[in-house]
Amino acid sequence: MKENTFDVPAYKFFVLKTNDNRRTHNIDYYNSLISMSTPTPSDITLIPFENVDGLEIAEIRDLIGTNEVFVFGSLYYERWSNGNKYIDNIANIKPIYLSKEYLDNRKDKTIDKVCEEYMEDNYRASSDSTRRMYRCFFERYQDKNYEKTLDRVRKLAFRGIRK
């Protein structure tokens, strides 16, 4: 890995689109979908975060056809067969379930800002591997540079601690 970066190329971020034509789902439903050994395109569509970055919550909801949004970071690998690309394995999944109620209070914000807020609020309580993925998100989508992300992480490490 390159020095002085939190942006790990192996980490990919997605928005999960269900293909069941229902507007509302709960976190258990999403967890069952991503835990399937091989979800098929008829079950879900994985939308790379780059394709939705900067869209407002209403635009995301229209795009994926649900009231809630399920964003996740993961490690994954692809394979090619007969000219088609398949995602064979998604591992180390770090889900961010943004419920209808959570999004209703943030409907004028963009998806990247909502994810940023969620990650900042949950940073200290998260595992080391989840924090590592959050740092990658911060640098890749928000800060665009290591020094700004490092400053953010230092502040988050002490957020809520009284002197």
PDB file of C-alpha atoms in Angstrom:
ATOM      1  CA  MET A   1       0.000   0.000   0.000  1.00  0.00           C
ATOM      2  CA  LYS A   2       1.144   3.507  -0.672  1.00  0.00           C
ATOM      3  CA  GLU A   3       2.430   5.538   2.243  1.00  0.00           C
ATOM      4  CA  ASN A   4       0.369   8.464   3.514  1.00  0.00           C
ATOM      5  CA  THR A   5      -3.025   7.352   2.320  1.00  0.00           C
ATOM      6  CA  PHE A   6      -6.131   5.796   3.822  1.00  0.00           C
ATOM      7  CA  ASP A   7      -7.577   5.074   0.367  1.00  0.00           C
ATOM      8  CA  VAL A   8      -7.280   1.319  -0.063  1.00  0.00           C
ATOM      9  CA  PRO A   9      -8.009   0.356  -3.700  1.00  0.00           C
ATOM     10  CA  ALA A  10      -9.380  -3.033  -2.608  1.00  0.00           C
ATOM     11  CA  TYR A  11     -12.252  -1.357  -0.767  1.00  0.00           C
ATOM     12  CA  LYS A  12     -15.296  -0.752  -2.919  1.00  0.00           C
ATOM     13  CA  PHE A  13     -18.462   1.044  -1.891  1.00  0.00           C
ATOM     14  CA  PHE A  14     -21.916   0.210  -3.221  1.00  0.00           C
ATOM     15  CA  VAL A  15     -25.570   1.081  -2.896  1.00  0.00           C
ATOM     16  CA  LEU A  16     -27.674  -2.057  -2.958  1.00  0.00           C
ATOM     17  CA  LYS A  17     -30.795  -1.978  -5.117  1.00  0.00           C
ATOM     18  CA  THR A  18     -33.349  -4.683  -4.481  1.00  0.00           C
ATOM     19  CA  ASN A  19     -35.225  -6.078  -7.438  1.00  0.00           C
ATOM     20  CA  ASP A  20     -38.402  -7.085  -5.628  1.00  0.00           C
ATOM     21  CA  ASN A  21     -40.442  -3.940  -6.450  1.00  0.00           C
ATOM     22  CA  ARG A  22     -41.156  -3.224  -2.768  1.00  0.00           C
ATOM     23  CA  ARG A  23     -40.617   0.316  -1.441  1.00  0.00           C
ATOM     24  CA  THR A  24     -39.785  -0.603   2.143  1.00  0.00           C
ATOM     25  CA  HIS A  25     -37.432  -3.187   3.660  1.00  0.00           C
ATOM     26  CA  ASN A  26     -35.783  -3.636   7.023  1.00  0.00           C
ATOM     27  CA  ILE A  27     -32.144  -4.254   7.842  1.00  0.00           C
ATOM     28  CA  ASP A  28     -32.746  -7.989   8.305  1.00  0.00           C
ATOM     29  CA  TYR A  29     -33.938  -8.226   4.711  1.00  0.00           C
ATOM     30  CA  TYR A  30     -30.786  -6.530   3.411  1.00  0.00           C
ATOM     31  CA  ASN A  31     -28.551  -8.642   5.623  1.00  0.00           C
ATOM     32  CA  SER A  32     -30.186 -11.800   4.263  1.00  0.00           C
ATOM     33  CA  LEU A  33     -29.572 -10.627   0.694  1.00  0.00           C
ATOM     34  CA  ILE A  34     -25.891  -9.887   1.190  1.00  0.00           C
ATOM     35  CA  SER A  35     -25.332 -13.097   3.132  1.00  0.00           C
ATOM     36  CA  MET A  36     -26.553 -15.223   0.222  1.00  0.00           C
ATOM     37  CA  SER A  37     -23.688 -17.265  -1.160  1.00  0.00           C
ATOM     38  CA  THR A  38     -24.304 -15.988  -4.688  1.00  0.00           C
ATOM     39  CA  PRO A  39     -27.054 -13.381  -5.062  1.00  0.00           C
ATOM     40  CA  THR A  40     -28.252 -13.244  -8.634  1.00  0.00           C
ATOM     41  CA  PRO A  41     -29.055 -10.164 -10.727  1.00  0.00           C
ATOM     42  CA  SER A  42     -32.722 -11.026 -10.242  1.00  0.00           C
ATOM     43  CA  ASP A  43     -32.249 -10.532  -6.475  1.00  0.00           C
ATOM     44  CA  ILE A  44     -30.084  -7.410  -6.294  1.00  0.00           C
ATOM     45  CA  THR A  45     -28.151  -4.855  -8.259  1.00  0.00           C
ATOM     46  CA  LEU A  46     -24.954  -3.397  -6.848  1.00  0.00           C
ATOM     47  CA  ILE A  47     -24.539   0.248  -7.820  1.00  0.00           C
ATOM     48  CA  PRO A  48     -20.974   1.533  -7.435  1.00  0.00           C
ATOM     49  CA  PHE A  49     -20.963   4.490  -5.061  1.00  0.00           C
ATOM     50  CA  GLU A  50     -19.230   6.604  -7.723  1.00  0.00           C
ATOM     51  CA  ASN A  51     -22.449   6.356  -9.757  1.00  0.00           C
ATOM     52  CA  VAL A  52     -24.549   7.963  -7.004  1.00  0.00           C
ATOM     53  CA  ASP A  53     -22.012  10.230  -5.268  1.00  0.00           C
ATOM     54  CA  GLY A  54     -23.439  13.744  -5.038  1.00  0.00           C
ATOM     55  CA  LEU A  55     -27.078  12.779  -5.645  1.00  0.00           C
ATOM     56  CA  GLU A  56     -29.662  14.036  -3.181  1.00  0.00           C
ATOM     57  CA  ILE A  57     -31.608  11.561  -1.076  1.00  0.00           C
ATOM     58  CA  ALA A  58     -34.793  12.002  -3.165  1.00  0.00           C
ATOM     59  CA  GLU A  59     -32.817  11.216  -6.324  1.00  0.00           C
ATOM     60  CA  ILE A  60     -31.322   8.098  -4.745  1.00  0.00           C
ATOM     61  CA  ARG A  61     -34.741   6.927  -3.580  1.00  0.00           C
ATOM     62  CA  ASP A  62     -36.140   7.371  -7.089  1.00  0.00           C
ATOM     63  CA  LEU A  63     -33.155   5.606  -8.632  1.00  0.00           C
ATOM     64  CA  ILE A  64     -33.323   2.517  -6.436  1.00  0.00           C
ATOM     65  CA  GLY A  65     -37.080   2.536  -5.809  1.00  0.00           C
ATOM     66  CA  THR A  66     -36.984   2.273  -2.022  1.00  0.00           C
ATOM     67  CA  ASN A  67     -37.580   4.538   0.962  1.00  0.00           C
ATOM     68  CA  GLU A  68     -34.424   3.416   2.737  1.00  0.00           C
ATOM     69  CA  VAL A  69     -30.881   3.124   1.411  1.00  0.00           C
ATOM     70  CA  PHE A  70     -28.417   0.343   2.106  1.00  0.00           C
ATOM     71  CA  VAL A  71     -24.817   1.403   1.494  1.00  0.00           C
ATOM     72  CA  PHE A  72     -21.870  -0.840   2.171  1.00  0.00           C
ATOM     73  CA  GLY A  73     -18.158  -0.993   1.845  1.00  0.00           C
ATOM     74  CA  SER A  74     -16.488  -4.305   1.147  1.00  0.00           C
ATOM     75  CA  LEU A  75     -13.651  -6.261  -0.305  1.00  0.00           C
ATOM     76  CA  TYR A  76     -14.618  -8.208  -3.383  1.00  0.00           C
ATOM     77  CA  TYR A  77     -13.245  -9.862  -6.449  1.00  0.00           C
ATOM     78  CA  GLU A  78     -14.545 -10.272  -9.953  1.00  0.00           C
ATOM     79  CA  ARG A  79     -14.184 -12.918 -12.586  1.00  0.00           C
ATOM     80  CA  TRP A  80     -14.849 -12.851 -16.275  1.00  0.00           C
ATOM     81  CA  SER A  81     -16.635 -15.680 -18.058  1.00  0.00           C
ATOM     82  CA  ASN A  82     -17.716 -15.661 -21.710  1.00  0.00           C
ATOM     83  CA  GLY A  83     -17.183 -11.901 -21.854  1.00  0.00           C
ATOM     84  CA  ASN A  84     -19.387 -11.215 -18.818  1.00  0.00           C
ATOM     85  CA  LYS A  85     -18.177  -9.833 -15.507  1.00  0.00           C
ATOM     86  CA  TYR A  86     -19.335 -11.538 -12.321  1.00  0.00           C
ATOM     87  CA  ILE A  87     -18.777 -10.558  -8.734  1.00  0.00           C
ATOM     88  CA  ASP A  88     -17.839 -13.872  -7.183  1.00  0.00           C
ATOM     89  CA  ASN A  89     -17.223 -12.988  -3.592  1.00  0.00           C
ATOM     90  CA  ILE A  90     -17.929 -10.030  -1.393  1.00  0.00           C
ATOM     91  CA  ALA A  91     -16.148 -10.128   1.948  1.00  0.00           C
ATOM     92  CA  ASN A  92     -15.598  -7.943   4.998  1.00  0.00           C
ATOM     93  CA  ILE A  93     -18.905  -6.171   4.452  1.00  0.00           C
ATOM     94  CA  LYS A  94     -19.450  -2.994   6.471  1.00  0.00           C
ATOM     95  CA  PRO A  95     -23.156  -2.135   6.113  1.00  0.00           C
ATOM     96  CA  ILE A  96     -24.743   1.251   6.568  1.00  0.00           C
ATOM     97  CA  TYR A  97     -28.505   0.933   6.798  1.00  0.00           C
ATOM     98  CA  LEU A  98     -30.148   4.320   6.350  1.00  0.00           C
ATOM     99  CA  SER A  99     -33.768   3.875   7.393  1.00  0.00           C
ATOM    100  CA  LYS A 100     -36.711   5.807   5.998  1.00  0.00           C
ATOM    101  CA  GLU A 101     -36.949   7.826   9.217  1.00  0.00           C
ATOM    102  CA  TYR A 102     -33.223   8.620   9.207  1.00  0.00           C
ATOM    103  CA  LEU A 103     -33.398   9.767   5.578  1.00  0.00           C
ATOM    104  CA  ASP A 104     -36.644  11.726   5.995  1.00  0.00           C
ATOM    105  CA  ASN A 105     -34.748  14.019   8.372  1.00  0.00           C
ATOM    106  CA  ARG A 106     -31.928  14.454   5.830  1.00  0.00           C
ATOM    107  CA  LYS A 107     -33.800  14.541   2.521  1.00  0.00           C
ATOM    108  CA  ASP A 108     -32.137  17.765   1.345  1.00  0.00           C
ATOM    109  CA  LYS A 109     -28.633  16.356   1.766  1.00  0.00           C
ATOM    110  CA  THR A 110     -26.557  14.397  -0.708  1.00  0.00           C
ATOM    111  CA  ILE A 111     -25.879  10.696  -0.174  1.00  0.00           C
ATOM    112  CA  ASP A 112     -22.162  11.242   0.418  1.00  0.00           C
ATOM    113  CA  LYS A 113     -22.879  13.789   3.170  1.00  0.00           C
ATOM    114  CA  VAL A 114     -25.426  11.493   4.810  1.00  0.00           C
ATOM    115  CA  CYS A 115     -22.928   8.608   4.774  1.00  0.00           C
ATOM    116  CA  GLU A 116     -20.215  10.916   6.108  1.00  0.00           C
ATOM    117  CA  GLU A 117     -22.459  11.988   8.995  1.00  0.00           C
ATOM    118  CA  TYR A 118     -23.393   8.385   9.781  1.00  0.00           C
ATOM    119  CA  MET A 119     -19.747   7.264   9.756  1.00  0.00           C
ATOM    120  CA  GLU A 120     -18.618  10.158  11.933  1.00  0.00           C
ATOM    121  CA  ASP A 121     -21.388   9.467  14.460  1.00  0.00           C
ATOM    122  CA  ASN A 122     -20.446   5.769  14.627  1.00  0.00           C
ATOM    123  CA  TYR A 123     -16.672   6.040  14.255  1.00  0.00           C
ATOM    124  CA  ARG A 124     -15.570   5.621  17.874  1.00  0.00           C
ATOM    125  CA  ALA A 125     -17.942   2.718  18.553  1.00  0.00           C
ATOM    126  CA  SER A 126     -16.868   0.796  15.431  1.00  0.00           C
ATOM    127  CA  SER A 127     -14.343  -2.011  15.119  1.00  0.00           C
ATOM    128  CA  ASP A 128     -10.837  -1.338  13.839  1.00  0.00           C
ATOM    129  CA  SER A 129     -11.645  -2.831  10.429  1.00  0.00           C
ATOM    130  CA  THR A 130     -14.801  -0.728  10.107  1.00  0.00           C
ATOM    131  CA  ARG A 131     -12.905   2.439  11.068  1.00  0.00           C
ATOM    132  CA  ARG A 132     -10.303   1.608   8.434  1.00  0.00           C
ATOM    133  CA  MET A 133     -13.031   1.413   5.801  1.00  0.00           C
ATOM    134  CA  TYR A 134     -14.577   4.659   7.050  1.00  0.00           C
ATOM    135  CA  ARG A 135     -11.189   6.389   6.730  1.00  0.00           C
ATOM    136  CA  CYS A 136     -10.977   5.155   3.142  1.00  0.00           C
ATOM    137  CA  PHE A 137     -14.442   6.606   2.440  1.00  0.00           C
ATOM    138  CA  PHE A 138     -13.524   9.932   4.037  1.00  0.00           C
ATOM    139  CA  GLU A 139     -10.389  10.309   1.947  1.00  0.00           C
ATOM    140  CA  ARG A 140     -11.865   9.007  -1.312  1.00  0.00           C
ATOM    141  CA  TYR A 141     -15.225  10.792  -1.298  1.00  0.00           C
ATOM    142  CA  GLN A 142     -14.966  13.703   1.123  1.00  0.00           C
ATOM    143  CA  ASP A 143     -11.527  15.009   1.933  1.00  0.00           C
ATOM    144  CA  LYS A 144      -9.653  14.044  -1.246  1.00  0.00           C
ATOM    145  CA  ASN A 145      -6.363  14.048   0.651  1.00  0.00           C
ATOM    146  CA  TYR A 146      -4.601  12.193   3.423  1.00  0.00           C
ATOM    147  CA  GLU A 147      -3.791  15.186   5.651  1.00  0.00           C
ATOM    148  CA  LYS A 148      -7.413  16.343   5.819  1.00  0.00           C
ATOM    149  CA  THR A 149      -8.571  12.822   6.608  1.00  0.00           C
ATOM    150  CA  LEU A 150      -5.888  12.408   9.255  1.00  0.00           C
ATOM    151  CA  ASP A 151      -7.053  15.641  10.907  1.00  0.00           C
ATOM    152  CA  ARG A 152     -10.676  14.430  10.784  1.00  0.00           C
ATOM    153  CA  VAL A 153      -9.731  11.065  12.326  1.00  0.00           C
ATOM    154  CA  ARG A 154      -7.830  12.727  15.148  1.00  0.00           C
ATOM    155  CA  LYS A 155     -10.856  14.866  15.966  1.00  0.00           C
ATOM    156  CA  LEU A 156     -13.190  11.858  15.798  1.00  0.00           C
ATOM    157  CA  ALA A 157     -10.943   9.876  18.128  1.00  0.00           C
ATOM    158  CA  PHE A 158     -11.556  12.442  20.850  1.00  0.00           C
ATOM    159  CA  ARG A 159     -15.137  13.395  19.988  1.00  0.00           C
ATOM    160  CA  GLY A 160     -17.328  13.299  23.046  1.00  0.00           C
ATOM    161  CA  ILE A 161     -14.479  12.937  25.523  1.00  0.00           C
ATOM    162  CA  ARG A 162     -14.500  15.653  28.168  1.00  0.00           C
ATOM    163  CA  LYS A 163     -11.266  17.272  29.198  1.00  0.00           C
TER     164      LYS A 163
END
